[in-house]
Short mmCIF file of C-alpha atoms in Angstrom, two decimals:
data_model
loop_
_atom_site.label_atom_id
_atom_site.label_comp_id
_atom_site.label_asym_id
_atom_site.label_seq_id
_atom_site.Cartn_x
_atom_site.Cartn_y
_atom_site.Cartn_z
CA UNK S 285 -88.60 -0.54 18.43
CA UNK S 286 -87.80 -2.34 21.74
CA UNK S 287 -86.86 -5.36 19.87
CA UNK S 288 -84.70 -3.54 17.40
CA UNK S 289 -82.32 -2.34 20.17
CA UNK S 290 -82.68 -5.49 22.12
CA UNK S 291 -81.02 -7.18 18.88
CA UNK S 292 -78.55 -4.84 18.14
CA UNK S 293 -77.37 -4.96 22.42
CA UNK S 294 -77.38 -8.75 21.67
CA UNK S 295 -75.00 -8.28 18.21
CA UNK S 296 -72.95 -5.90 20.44
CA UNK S 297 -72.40 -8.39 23.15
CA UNK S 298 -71.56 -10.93 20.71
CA UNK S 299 -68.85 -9.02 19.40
CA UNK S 300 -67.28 -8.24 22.47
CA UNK S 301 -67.44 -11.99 23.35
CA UNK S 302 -65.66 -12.55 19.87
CA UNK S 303 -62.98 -9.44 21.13
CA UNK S 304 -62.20 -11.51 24.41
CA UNK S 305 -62.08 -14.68 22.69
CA UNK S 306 -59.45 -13.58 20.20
CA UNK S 307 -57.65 -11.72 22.65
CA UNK S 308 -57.34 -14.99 24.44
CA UNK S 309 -56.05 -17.51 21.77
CA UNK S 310 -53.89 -14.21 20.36
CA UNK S 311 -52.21 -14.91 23.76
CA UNK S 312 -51.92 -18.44 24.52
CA UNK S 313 -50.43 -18.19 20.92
CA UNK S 314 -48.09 -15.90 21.25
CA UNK S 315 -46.82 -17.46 24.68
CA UNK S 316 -46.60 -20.78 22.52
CA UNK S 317 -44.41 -18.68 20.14
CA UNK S 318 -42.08 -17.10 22.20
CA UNK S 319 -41.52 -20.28 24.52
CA UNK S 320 -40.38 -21.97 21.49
CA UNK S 321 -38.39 -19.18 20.67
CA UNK S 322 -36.63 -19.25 23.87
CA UNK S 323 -36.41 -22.95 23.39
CA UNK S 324 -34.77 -22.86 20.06
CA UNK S 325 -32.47 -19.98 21.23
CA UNK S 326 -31.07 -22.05 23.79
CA UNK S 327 -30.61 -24.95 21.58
CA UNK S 328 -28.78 -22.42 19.53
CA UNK S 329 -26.64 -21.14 22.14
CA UNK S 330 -25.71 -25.03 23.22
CA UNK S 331 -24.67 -25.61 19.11
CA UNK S 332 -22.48 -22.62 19.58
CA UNK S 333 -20.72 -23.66 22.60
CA UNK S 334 -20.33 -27.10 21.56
CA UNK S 335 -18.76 -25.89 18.22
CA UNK S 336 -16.45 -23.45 19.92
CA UNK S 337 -15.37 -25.83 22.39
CA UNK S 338 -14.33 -29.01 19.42
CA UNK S 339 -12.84 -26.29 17.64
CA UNK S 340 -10.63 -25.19 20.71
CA UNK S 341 -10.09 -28.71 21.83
CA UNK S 342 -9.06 -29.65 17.65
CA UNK S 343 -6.65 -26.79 17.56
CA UNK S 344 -5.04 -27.85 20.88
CA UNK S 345 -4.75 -31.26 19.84
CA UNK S 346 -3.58 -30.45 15.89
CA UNK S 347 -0.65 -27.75 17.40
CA UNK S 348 0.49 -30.00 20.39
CA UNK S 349 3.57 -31.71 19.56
CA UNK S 350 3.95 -34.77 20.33
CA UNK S 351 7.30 -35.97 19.23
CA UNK S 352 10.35 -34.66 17.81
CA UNK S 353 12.80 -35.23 14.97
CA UNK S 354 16.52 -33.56 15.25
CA UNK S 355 18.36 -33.43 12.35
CA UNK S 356 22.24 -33.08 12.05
CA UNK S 357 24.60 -32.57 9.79
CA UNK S 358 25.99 -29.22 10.32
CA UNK S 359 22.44 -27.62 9.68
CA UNK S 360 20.90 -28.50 13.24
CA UNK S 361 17.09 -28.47 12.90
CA UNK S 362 14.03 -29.50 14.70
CA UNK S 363 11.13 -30.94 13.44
CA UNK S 364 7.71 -30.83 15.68
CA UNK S 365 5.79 -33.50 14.94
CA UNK S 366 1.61 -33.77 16.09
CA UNK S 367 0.05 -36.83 17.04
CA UNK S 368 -1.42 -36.51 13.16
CA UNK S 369 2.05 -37.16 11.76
CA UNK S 370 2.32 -33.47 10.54
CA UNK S 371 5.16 -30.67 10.62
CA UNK S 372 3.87 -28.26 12.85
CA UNK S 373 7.41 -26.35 13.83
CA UNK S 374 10.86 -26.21 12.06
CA UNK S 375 13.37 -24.87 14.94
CA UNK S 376 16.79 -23.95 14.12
CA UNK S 377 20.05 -24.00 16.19
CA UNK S 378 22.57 -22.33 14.23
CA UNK S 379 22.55 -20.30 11.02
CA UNK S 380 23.28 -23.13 9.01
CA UNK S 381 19.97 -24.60 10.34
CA UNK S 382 18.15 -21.56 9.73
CA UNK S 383 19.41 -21.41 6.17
CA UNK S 384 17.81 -24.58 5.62
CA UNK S 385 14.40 -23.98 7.26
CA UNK S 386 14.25 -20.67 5.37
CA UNK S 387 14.27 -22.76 2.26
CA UNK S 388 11.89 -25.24 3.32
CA UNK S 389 8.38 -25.67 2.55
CA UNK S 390 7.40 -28.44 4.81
CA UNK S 391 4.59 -27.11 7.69
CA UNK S 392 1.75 -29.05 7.94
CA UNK S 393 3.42 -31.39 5.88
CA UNK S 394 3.51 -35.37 6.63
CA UNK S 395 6.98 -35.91 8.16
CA UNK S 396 8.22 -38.20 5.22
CA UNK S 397 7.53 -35.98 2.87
CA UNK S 398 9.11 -32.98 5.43
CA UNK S 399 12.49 -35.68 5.76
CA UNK S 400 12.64 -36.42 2.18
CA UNK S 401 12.30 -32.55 0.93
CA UNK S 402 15.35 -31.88 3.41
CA UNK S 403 17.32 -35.19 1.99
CA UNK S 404 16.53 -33.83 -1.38
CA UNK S 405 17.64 -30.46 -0.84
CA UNK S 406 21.12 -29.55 -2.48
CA UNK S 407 22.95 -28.70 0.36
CA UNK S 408 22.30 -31.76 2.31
CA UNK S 409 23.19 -33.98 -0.66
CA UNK S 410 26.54 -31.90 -1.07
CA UNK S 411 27.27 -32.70 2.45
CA UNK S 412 26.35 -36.67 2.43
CA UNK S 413 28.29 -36.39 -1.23
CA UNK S 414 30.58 -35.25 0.66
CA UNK S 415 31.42 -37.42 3.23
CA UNK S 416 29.45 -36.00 5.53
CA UNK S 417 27.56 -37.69 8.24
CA UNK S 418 23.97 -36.97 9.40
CA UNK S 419 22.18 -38.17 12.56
CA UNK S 420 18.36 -38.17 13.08
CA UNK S 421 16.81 -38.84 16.52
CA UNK S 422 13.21 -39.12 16.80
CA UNK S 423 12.19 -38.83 20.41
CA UNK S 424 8.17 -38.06 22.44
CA UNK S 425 6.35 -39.53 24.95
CA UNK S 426 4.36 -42.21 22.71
CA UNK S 427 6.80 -44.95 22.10
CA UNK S 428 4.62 -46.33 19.12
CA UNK S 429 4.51 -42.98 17.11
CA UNK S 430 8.16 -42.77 17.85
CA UNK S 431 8.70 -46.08 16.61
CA UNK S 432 6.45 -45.80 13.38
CA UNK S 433 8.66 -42.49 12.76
CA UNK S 434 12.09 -44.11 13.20
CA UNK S 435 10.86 -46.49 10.32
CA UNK S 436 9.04 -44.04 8.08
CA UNK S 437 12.59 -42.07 8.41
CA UNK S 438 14.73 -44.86 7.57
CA UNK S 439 12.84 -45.40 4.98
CA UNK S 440 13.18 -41.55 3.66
CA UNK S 441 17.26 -42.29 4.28
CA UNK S 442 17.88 -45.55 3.34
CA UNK S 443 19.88 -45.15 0.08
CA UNK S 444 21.45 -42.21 1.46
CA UNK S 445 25.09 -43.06 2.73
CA UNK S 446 26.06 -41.57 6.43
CA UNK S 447 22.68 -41.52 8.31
CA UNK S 448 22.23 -42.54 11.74
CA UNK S 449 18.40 -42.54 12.82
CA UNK S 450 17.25 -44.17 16.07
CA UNK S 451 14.84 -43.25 18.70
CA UNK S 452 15.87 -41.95 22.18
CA UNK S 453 14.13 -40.85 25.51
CA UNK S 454 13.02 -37.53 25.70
CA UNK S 455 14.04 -36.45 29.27
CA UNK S 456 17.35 -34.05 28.33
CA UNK S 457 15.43 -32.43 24.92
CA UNK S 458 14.82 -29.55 27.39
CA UNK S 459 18.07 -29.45 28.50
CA UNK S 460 19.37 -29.66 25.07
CA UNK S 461 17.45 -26.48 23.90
CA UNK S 462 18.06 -24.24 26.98
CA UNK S 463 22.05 -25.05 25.61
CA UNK S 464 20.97 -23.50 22.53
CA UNK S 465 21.74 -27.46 20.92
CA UNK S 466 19.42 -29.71 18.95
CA UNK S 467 18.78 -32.97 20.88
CA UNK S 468 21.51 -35.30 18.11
CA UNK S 469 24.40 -32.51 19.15
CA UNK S 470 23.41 -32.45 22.62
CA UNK S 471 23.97 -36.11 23.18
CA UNK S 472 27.16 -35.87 21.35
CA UNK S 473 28.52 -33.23 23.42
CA UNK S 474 27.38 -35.02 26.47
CA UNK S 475 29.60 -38.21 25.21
CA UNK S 476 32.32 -35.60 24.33
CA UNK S 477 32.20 -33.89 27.65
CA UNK S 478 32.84 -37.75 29.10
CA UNK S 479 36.06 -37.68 27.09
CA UNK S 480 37.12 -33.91 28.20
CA UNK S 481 34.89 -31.85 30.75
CA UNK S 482 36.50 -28.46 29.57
CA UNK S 483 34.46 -28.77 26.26
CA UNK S 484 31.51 -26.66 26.11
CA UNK S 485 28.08 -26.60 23.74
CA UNK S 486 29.62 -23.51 22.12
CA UNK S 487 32.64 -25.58 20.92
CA UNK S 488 30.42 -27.88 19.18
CA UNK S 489 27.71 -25.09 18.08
CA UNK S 490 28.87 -24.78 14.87
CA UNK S 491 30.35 -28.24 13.95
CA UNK S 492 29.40 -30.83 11.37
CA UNK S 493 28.71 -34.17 12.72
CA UNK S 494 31.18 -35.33 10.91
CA UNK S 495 33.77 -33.41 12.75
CA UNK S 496 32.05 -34.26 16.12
CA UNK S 497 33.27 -38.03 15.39
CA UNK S 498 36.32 -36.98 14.54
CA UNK S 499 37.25 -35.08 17.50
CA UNK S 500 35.21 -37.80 19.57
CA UNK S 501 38.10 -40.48 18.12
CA UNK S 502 40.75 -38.35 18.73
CA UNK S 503 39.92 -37.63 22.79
CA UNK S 504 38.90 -41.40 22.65
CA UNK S 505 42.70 -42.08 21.02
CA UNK S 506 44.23 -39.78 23.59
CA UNK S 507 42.42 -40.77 26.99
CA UNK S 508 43.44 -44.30 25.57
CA UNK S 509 47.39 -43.85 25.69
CA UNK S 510 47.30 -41.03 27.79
CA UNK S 511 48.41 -38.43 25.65
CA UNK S 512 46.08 -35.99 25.48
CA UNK S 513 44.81 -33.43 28.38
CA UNK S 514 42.48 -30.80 28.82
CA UNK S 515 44.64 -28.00 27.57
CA UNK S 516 45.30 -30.05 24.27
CA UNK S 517 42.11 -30.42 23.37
CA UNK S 518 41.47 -27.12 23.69
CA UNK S 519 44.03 -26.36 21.11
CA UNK S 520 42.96 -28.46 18.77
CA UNK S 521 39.33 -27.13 18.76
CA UNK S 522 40.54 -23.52 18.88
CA UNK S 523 43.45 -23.49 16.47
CA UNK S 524 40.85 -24.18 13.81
CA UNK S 525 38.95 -21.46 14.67
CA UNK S 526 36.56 -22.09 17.20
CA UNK S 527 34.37 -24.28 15.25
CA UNK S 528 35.76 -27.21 15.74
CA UNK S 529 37.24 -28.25 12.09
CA UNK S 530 40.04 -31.17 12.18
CA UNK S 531 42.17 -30.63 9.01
CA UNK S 532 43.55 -33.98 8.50
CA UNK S 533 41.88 -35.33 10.94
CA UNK S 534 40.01 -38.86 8.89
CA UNK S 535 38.64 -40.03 11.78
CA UNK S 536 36.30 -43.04 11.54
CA UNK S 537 33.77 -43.68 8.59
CA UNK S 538 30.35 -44.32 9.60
CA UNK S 539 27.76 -45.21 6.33
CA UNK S 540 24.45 -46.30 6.42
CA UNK S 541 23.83 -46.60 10.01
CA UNK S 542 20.93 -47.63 11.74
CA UNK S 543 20.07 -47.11 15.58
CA UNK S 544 23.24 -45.39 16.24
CA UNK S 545 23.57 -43.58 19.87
CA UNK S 546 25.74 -41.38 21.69
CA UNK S 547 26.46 -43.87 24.41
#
């Protein structure tokens, strides 16, 4: 009898050995799990944050222009140009311009393809038909994108008669906008404001380019013999309603020039 409960004492002690055992490896396991879990969590969390930030960082660098292309002919528009070579604006700067971006379907697009959808469009040819004259000035920090968008452009214009593309600094484009005038029409008012100081960005607003050099050859003409003054000029613009229109007026013919400036 003694021995019978001495045995079973014995199984019971071996059983609560076997308890405290698996207790213990339960644990060291399950502080083995959830220190890899913490470990793979934070790995997690570092993927995440690294994801977020090259997807913040690719944004800011796909929607940060980095040049411009101004585009006159009496539709005065602004293309903003990434350092990938795509559209990412179309700015306006008078209804005529905003005419022709409304029709456009060029964001995101590669600029050639953006220049040669506007060169295409039926307006624009009427006007170059026409004998109109249109002027395209890349400008942006990076003098080698510039460059490589002045010849992509001339490309896009080169059997088009009465285009003037060149490149230019970028300094006055803010200046240009806060006068409510693309960057081509701002350097043409600058070099018509040489020629008379009482003309003003709202005189030349509204005019074709074409008309610009016109009235640009007649102040030249006039501050050449002395004929014309202030007050003259003013007439001329205004009789034709504000907007700058030279009945009669031939003026000089400009065709397929290249690196034109306002200077």
């Amino acid at each position: 009898m003694n021995d019978k409960l001495i045995e079973t004492f014995d199984r019971i002690h071996a059983d609560e050995e076997l308890k405290n055992n698996t207790r213990t490896f339960l644990a060291k396991k399950t502080r083995e799990y959830k220190k890899a879990g913490i470990i793979k969590y934070r790995r997690l969390v570092s993927a995440a944050v690294c994801l977020l930030f090259l997807l913040l960082g690719g944004r800011w660098l796909y929607f940060t222009p980095t040049a411009t292309i101004s585009i006159d002919i009496n539709p005065s528009i602004e293309l903003g140009i990434n350092r990938f070579d795509r559209v990412i604006s179309v700015n306006s700067y008078n209804d005529d311009g905003q005419d022709l971006a409304d029709s456009l379907k060029i964001r995101f697009a590669d600029y050639t393809s953006a220049v040669q959808q506007i060169m295409d469009n039926k307006d624009i040819s009427a006007l170059l038909s026409g004998d109109g004259v249109m002027t395209i000035v890349i400008t942006g920090p990076n003098g080698n994108q510039t460059t490589k968008i002045l010849s992509g452009v001339e490309s896009c214009t080169e059997n088009q008669g009465n285009t003037h593309c060149y490149c230019a600094h970028a300094e006055d484009v803010e200046e240009a906008h806060a006068m409510g005038l693309s960057y081509g029409k701002y350097m043409a008012f600058l070099e018509l404001r040489a020629l008379d100081p009482d003309i003003t960005p709202e005189d030349i607003q509204d005019m074709t380019m074409r008309e610009i050099l016109e009235l640009k050859d007649l102040l030249s003409s006039g501050s050449d013999d002395g004929s014309n003054n202030g007050s003259e000029n003013d007439t001329q613009i205004n009789s034709n309603g504000g907007n700058g229109h030279h009945g009669g007026g031939n003026g000089r013919h400009h065709g397929n020039g290249r690196g034109h400036h306002w200077n």
